[in-house]
Amino acid sequence: MELIIGGSEENSESRAREYTFTQADFDRIRKLIYQHAGISLSTGKKNMVYSRLARRVRASGLNSFHEYLNFLERGNPDEWEAFTNALTTNLTAFFREQHHFPILEKHVEHRKNQNKIQLWCSASSTGEEPYSMAMAMVQAFKTFTPPVHILATDLDTNVLAKAQLGVYPLDKLEKIPKEKLKQFFLKGKGHHAGSARVRPELRNMITFRQLNLLDESWPIRGPFDAIFCRNVMIYFDKPTQYNILKKFVPLLAPDGLLFAGHSESFQHAVDLFKLREKTVYELANRPR
């Protein structure tokens, strides 16, 4: 999963606007999204922010961004959720960063005597990553009912709802080899033509839950044999990254693995994690 703040909108010139949008409004939004979700919006995202949040101003029946932000700060939890969802766009794909999955399969092979293997996908987006993990587990154990449970969490409730459905347009599955498509997906017919659903055995392996990585405490228990946190940390500043990594430590099994994204490096947290191989980390103080 990768959290993209923006898209083509930030490159478009400012057009005639329905609402006044001042620099003070933009600065206030940057502060609020950082405080609430740890996301650092760059100064070049002003047009994108207007485009995304003007819809929320309109939906709230308010007349200005100033009124909307006042309404938001009064603490309406549903609007905080909508505000956060509006400013985050989730980009993901099946078997993204493919080198991670053979490593994961090899890692769990040494745990086949465990009653249950626990994995955590900490930024699951629309589900492609946790379902890829589930497919890897089927391959590793050579059964559709491996002793594996995958916790899949995300901040965005909209993408979690899509992930739970497990239904994807066929064009999103084009890069999956045909044998895997046949093995792991059920092709839609009639009204569902043009889409495919993951097999129910994969969905049964996964629990989807909403979670903000910035929350002071996480209502989850370890130990996890592996944690996937890929292409998310790059949108947090270093102190925020460190705090999240610190909270991963007690949740990871002593010989567990942390999978990071291709653009991420945790050199500022060498007291917590050390590099094991390309974008794969283990505990720095791993018990012998």
Coordinates of C-alpha atoms in Angstrom, one line a residue:
M1 CA 0.0 0.0 0.0
E2 CA 1.2 3.5 -0.7
L3 CA -0.4 6.6 0.6
I4 CA -0.5 9.3 -2.2
I5 CA -1.4 12.8 -1.2
G6 CA -2.5 14.4 -4.4
G7 CA -2.8 13.2 -7.9
S8 CA -3.3 15.1 -11.1
E9 CA -5.2 17.8 -9.3
E10 CA -2.2 19.5 -7.8
N11 CA -0.8 20.2 -11.3
S12 CA -3.9 22.0 -12.5
E13 CA -4.2 25.7 -12.3
S14 CA -6.6 27.2 -9.8
R15 CA -10.0 27.6 -11.5
A16 CA -13.0 29.7 -10.6
R17 CA -13.9 28.6 -7.1
E18 CA -17.2 28.1 -5.5
Y19 CA -15.8 29.0 -2.0
T20 CA -13.2 31.4 -0.8
F21 CA -10.0 29.5 0.1
T22 CA -7.4 31.5 1.8
Q23 CA -3.8 30.7 2.7
A24 CA -4.9 30.7 6.4
D25 CA -7.5 28.0 5.5
F26 CA -4.8 25.9 3.8
D27 CA -2.3 26.3 6.7
R28 CA -5.0 25.3 9.1
I29 CA -5.9 22.2 7.1
R30 CA -2.2 21.2 6.9
K31 CA -1.9 21.5 10.7
L32 CA -5.1 19.5 11.3
I33 CA -4.3 16.6 9.0
Y34 CA -0.8 16.4 10.5
Q35 CA -2.2 16.4 14.0
H36 CA -4.9 13.9 13.2
A37 CA -3.1 11.5 10.8
G38 CA 0.6 12.5 10.9
I39 CA 0.5 13.4 7.2
S40 CA 2.8 16.2 6.1
L41 CA 1.1 18.1 3.2
S42 CA 3.5 20.0 1.1
T43 CA 2.9 23.7 0.2
G44 CA 2.3 22.7 -3.4
K45 CA -0.9 20.8 -2.6
K46 CA -3.2 23.8 -2.2
N47 CA -5.3 23.2 -5.4
M48 CA -5.6 19.5 -4.6
V49 CA -6.8 20.2 -1.0
Y50 CA -9.4 22.7 -2.3
S51 CA -10.7 20.2 -4.9
R52 CA -11.0 17.4 -2.3
L53 CA -12.5 19.4 0.6
A54 CA -14.9 21.6 -1.4
R55 CA -17.0 18.5 -1.7
R56 CA -17.1 18.2 2.1
V57 CA -18.0 21.9 2.5
R58 CA -20.9 21.4 0.1
A59 CA -22.0 18.2 1.7
S60 CA -22.0 19.8 5.1
G61 CA -24.3 22.6 3.9
L62 CA -21.8 25.3 4.9
N63 CA -20.8 28.5 3.1
S64 CA -17.0 28.7 3.5
F65 CA -13.9 26.7 4.4
H66 CA -13.7 28.8 7.6
E67 CA -17.1 27.6 8.7
Y68 CA -16.3 24.0 7.7
L69 CA -13.0 23.9 9.7
N70 CA -14.8 25.4 12.7
F71 CA -17.4 22.6 12.4
L72 CA -14.7 20.0 12.1
E73 CA -12.8 21.2 15.2
R74 CA -16.0 21.0 17.2
G75 CA -15.3 17.3 17.2
N76 CA -17.8 15.6 14.9
P77 CA -16.2 12.1 14.5
D78 CA -18.0 11.3 11.3
E79 CA -16.7 14.4 9.7
W80 CA -13.2 13.8 10.9
E81 CA -13.3 10.5 9.2
A82 CA -14.6 12.0 6.0
F83 CA -12.0 14.8 6.2
T84 CA -9.2 12.3 6.5
N85 CA -10.6 10.0 3.8
A86 CA -10.9 13.0 1.4
L87 CA -7.2 13.8 1.7
T88 CA -5.8 10.4 1.3
T89 CA -5.8 8.3 -1.9
N90 CA -4.6 4.7 -1.7
L91 CA -2.5 3.2 -4.4
T92 CA -1.7 -0.5 -4.3
A93 CA -1.5 -3.6 -6.4
F94 CA -1.4 -7.4 -6.0
F95 CA 2.1 -8.7 -5.3
R96 CA 3.6 -5.3 -5.3
E97 CA 7.4 -5.5 -4.5
Q98 CA 7.4 -9.1 -5.5
H99 CA 10.7 -10.0 -3.8
H100 CA 8.9 -9.8 -0.4
F101 CA 6.6 -12.7 -0.9
P102 CA 9.2 -15.5 -1.3
I103 CA 10.9 -14.1 1.8
L104 CA 7.6 -14.3 3.7
E105 CA 7.0 -17.9 2.5
K106 CA 10.5 -19.0 3.5
H107 CA 10.1 -17.2 6.9
V108 CA 6.9 -19.1 7.8
E109 CA 8.2 -22.5 6.7
H110 CA 10.2 -22.6 9.9
R111 CA 7.0 -22.0 11.9
K112 CA 4.9 -24.8 10.5
N113 CA 4.8 -26.5 13.9
Q114 CA 3.1 -23.4 15.5
N115 CA -0.6 -23.6 16.2
K116 CA -1.2 -20.3 14.5
I117 CA 1.0 -17.9 12.5
Q118 CA 0.1 -14.2 13.0
L119 CA 0.7 -11.6 10.3
W120 CA -0.2 -7.9 10.3
C121 CA -0.7 -5.7 7.2
S122 CA -0.7 -2.3 8.8
A123 CA -1.9 -0.3 5.8
S124 CA -4.1 -2.6 3.8
S125 CA -5.8 -0.1 1.5
T126 CA -8.3 -1.8 -0.7
G127 CA -7.0 -5.3 0.2
E128 CA -4.6 -6.2 -2.5
E129 CA -1.7 -6.5 -0.1
P130 CA -3.3 -8.7 2.6
Y131 CA -4.8 -10.9 -0.1
S132 CA -1.4 -11.2 -1.7
M133 CA -0.1 -12.3 1.7
A134 CA -2.9 -14.8 2.0
M135 CA -2.1 -16.3 -1.4
A136 CA 1.6 -16.6 -0.4
M137 CA 0.5 -18.5 2.7
V138 CA -1.6 -20.9 0.6
Q139 CA 1.4 -21.5 -1.6
A140 CA 3.7 -22.0 1.4
F141 CA 1.5 -24.5 3.2
K142 CA 0.0 -26.0 0.0
T143 CA -3.5 -25.8 1.4
F144 CA -6.3 -23.2 1.3
T145 CA -6.6 -23.6 5.1
P146 CA -3.2 -22.8 6.5
P147 CA -2.7 -22.1 10.2
V148 CA -2.5 -18.4 9.5
H149 CA -4.4 -15.3 10.6
I150 CA -3.8 -11.9 8.9
L151 CA -4.8 -8.7 10.6
A152 CA -5.3 -6.0 8.0
T153 CA -5.8 -2.4 9.2
D154 CA -6.1 1.0 7.6
L155 CA -7.0 4.5 8.6
D156 CA -9.4 4.9 5.7
T157 CA -12.8 3.2 6.3
N158 CA -13.8 3.6 2.7
V159 CA -11.0 1.4 1.4
L160 CA -11.5 -1.1 4.2
A161 CA -15.1 -1.6 3.1
K162 CA -13.9 -2.4 -0.5
A163 CA -11.2 -4.7 0.9
Q164 CA -13.7 -6.7 2.8
L165 CA -15.8 -7.3 -0.3
G166 CA -12.7 -8.7 -2.1
V167 CA -14.2 -7.8 -5.6
Y168 CA -11.9 -6.3 -8.2
P169 CA -12.2 -5.2 -11.8
L170 CA -10.4 -7.5 -14.2
D171 CA -8.1 -4.8 -15.4
K172 CA -6.6 -4.6 -11.9
L173 CA -5.8 -8.3 -12.2
E174 CA -3.9 -8.2 -15.5
K175 CA -0.5 -8.5 -14.0
I176 CA -1.4 -11.7 -12.0
P177 CA -0.3 -14.9 -13.8
K178 CA -3.2 -16.8 -15.3
E179 CA -2.6 -19.9 -13.1
K180 CA -2.9 -17.7 -10.0
L181 CA -6.0 -16.0 -11.3
K182 CA -7.6 -19.4 -11.8
Q183 CA -6.4 -20.6 -8.4
F184 CA -7.4 -17.7 -6.3
F185 CA -10.3 -15.8 -8.0
L186 CA -13.8 -16.5 -9.0
K187 CA -14.7 -14.7 -12.3
G188 CA -18.0 -12.7 -12.2
K189 CA -20.9 -13.6 -14.6
G190 CA -24.0 -11.7 -15.7
H191 CA -24.2 -8.4 -13.8
H192 CA -20.8 -9.1 -12.3
A193 CA -19.0 -9.7 -15.6
G194 CA -15.8 -7.7 -15.8
S195 CA -14.9 -8.3 -12.2
A196 CA -13.6 -11.1 -10.0
R197 CA -13.9 -12.0 -6.3
V198 CA -11.2 -13.5 -4.2
R199 CA -11.9 -17.0 -3.1
P200 CA -13.7 -17.2 0.3
E201 CA -10.8 -19.1 1.8
L202 CA -8.6 -16.1 1.4
R203 CA -11.2 -13.8 3.0
N204 CA -11.6 -16.2 5.9
M205 CA -7.9 -15.8 6.7
I206 CA -8.1 -12.0 7.1
T207 CA -9.7 -9.7 9.7
F208 CA -10.1 -6.1 8.5
R209 CA -10.1 -3.3 11.1
Q210 CA -9.8 0.4 11.2
L211 CA -6.7 1.7 12.9
N212 CA -4.8 5.0 13.0
L213 CA -1.1 4.4 13.4
L214 CA -0.9 7.7 15.2
D215 CA -3.2 6.6 18.0
E216 CA -1.5 6.5 21.4
S217 CA -2.4 2.9 21.9
W218 CA -3.4 0.2 19.4
P219 CA -6.1 -2.3 20.5
I220 CA -4.2 -5.2 19.0
R221 CA -2.1 -8.0 20.5
G222 CA 1.0 -9.7 19.2
P223 CA 3.3 -11.3 18.8
F224 CA 3.2 -11.1 15.0
D225 CA 5.5 -13.3 13.0
A226 CA 5.7 -10.6 10.3
I227 CA 4.5 -7.0 9.9
F228 CA 4.0 -5.3 6.6
C229 CA 4.2 -1.5 6.7
R230 CA 5.2 -0.6 3.1
N231 CA 5.2 2.8 1.4
V232 CA 3.5 4.6 4.3
M233 CA 6.3 5.8 6.5
I234 CA 7.6 8.2 3.7
Y235 CA 4.6 10.4 4.4
F236 CA 5.5 10.9 8.1
D237 CA 8.3 12.9 9.5
K238 CA 11.2 11.2 11.2
P239 CA 10.0 11.6 14.8
T240 CA 6.6 10.2 13.8
Q241 CA 8.2 7.3 12.0
Y242 CA 10.3 6.5 15.1
N243 CA 7.3 6.5 17.4
I244 CA 5.5 4.1 15.1
L245 CA 8.5 1.8 14.8
K246 CA 9.0 1.9 18.6
K247 CA 5.4 0.6 19.0
F248 CA 6.0 -2.2 16.5
V249 CA 8.8 -3.6 18.6
P250 CA 6.8 -5.3 21.4
L251 CA 4.3 -6.5 18.9
L252 CA 6.8 -8.4 16.8
A253 CA 8.0 -11.9 17.6
P254 CA 11.6 -12.0 18.7
D255 CA 12.6 -13.4 15.3
G256 CA 9.9 -11.7 13.4
L257 CA 10.3 -9.6 10.2
L258 CA 9.2 -6.0 9.3
F259 CA 8.7 -5.4 5.6
A260 CA 9.1 -1.8 4.4
G261 CA 8.6 0.0 1.1
H262 CA 11.2 0.4 -1.6
S263 CA 11.6 4.1 -0.8
E264 CA 11.9 3.7 2.9
S265 CA 14.9 3.5 5.2
F266 CA 15.0 3.2 9.0
Q267 CA 18.6 4.4 9.5
H268 CA 17.3 6.8 12.1
A269 CA 15.9 3.9 14.2
V270 CA 19.0 1.5 14.3
D271 CA 18.4 1.0 18.0
L272 CA 15.0 -0.5 17.1
F273 CA 15.5 -2.3 13.8
K274 CA 18.4 -3.5 11.6
L275 CA 18.4 -4.3 8.0
R276 CA 18.2 -8.1 7.2
E277 CA 18.0 -7.9 3.4
K278 CA 16.5 -5.5 0.9
T279 CA 13.7 -3.5 2.6
V280 CA 13.3 -6.3 5.2
Y281 CA 14.1 -5.6 8.8
E282 CA 14.5 -7.5 12.1
L283 CA 14.7 -6.4 15.7
A284 CA 18.0 -4.7 16.5
N285 CA 18.1 -6.4 19.9
R286 CA 16.9 -9.8 18.8
P287 CA 17.2 -12.4 21.6
R288 CA 19.5 -15.3 20.8

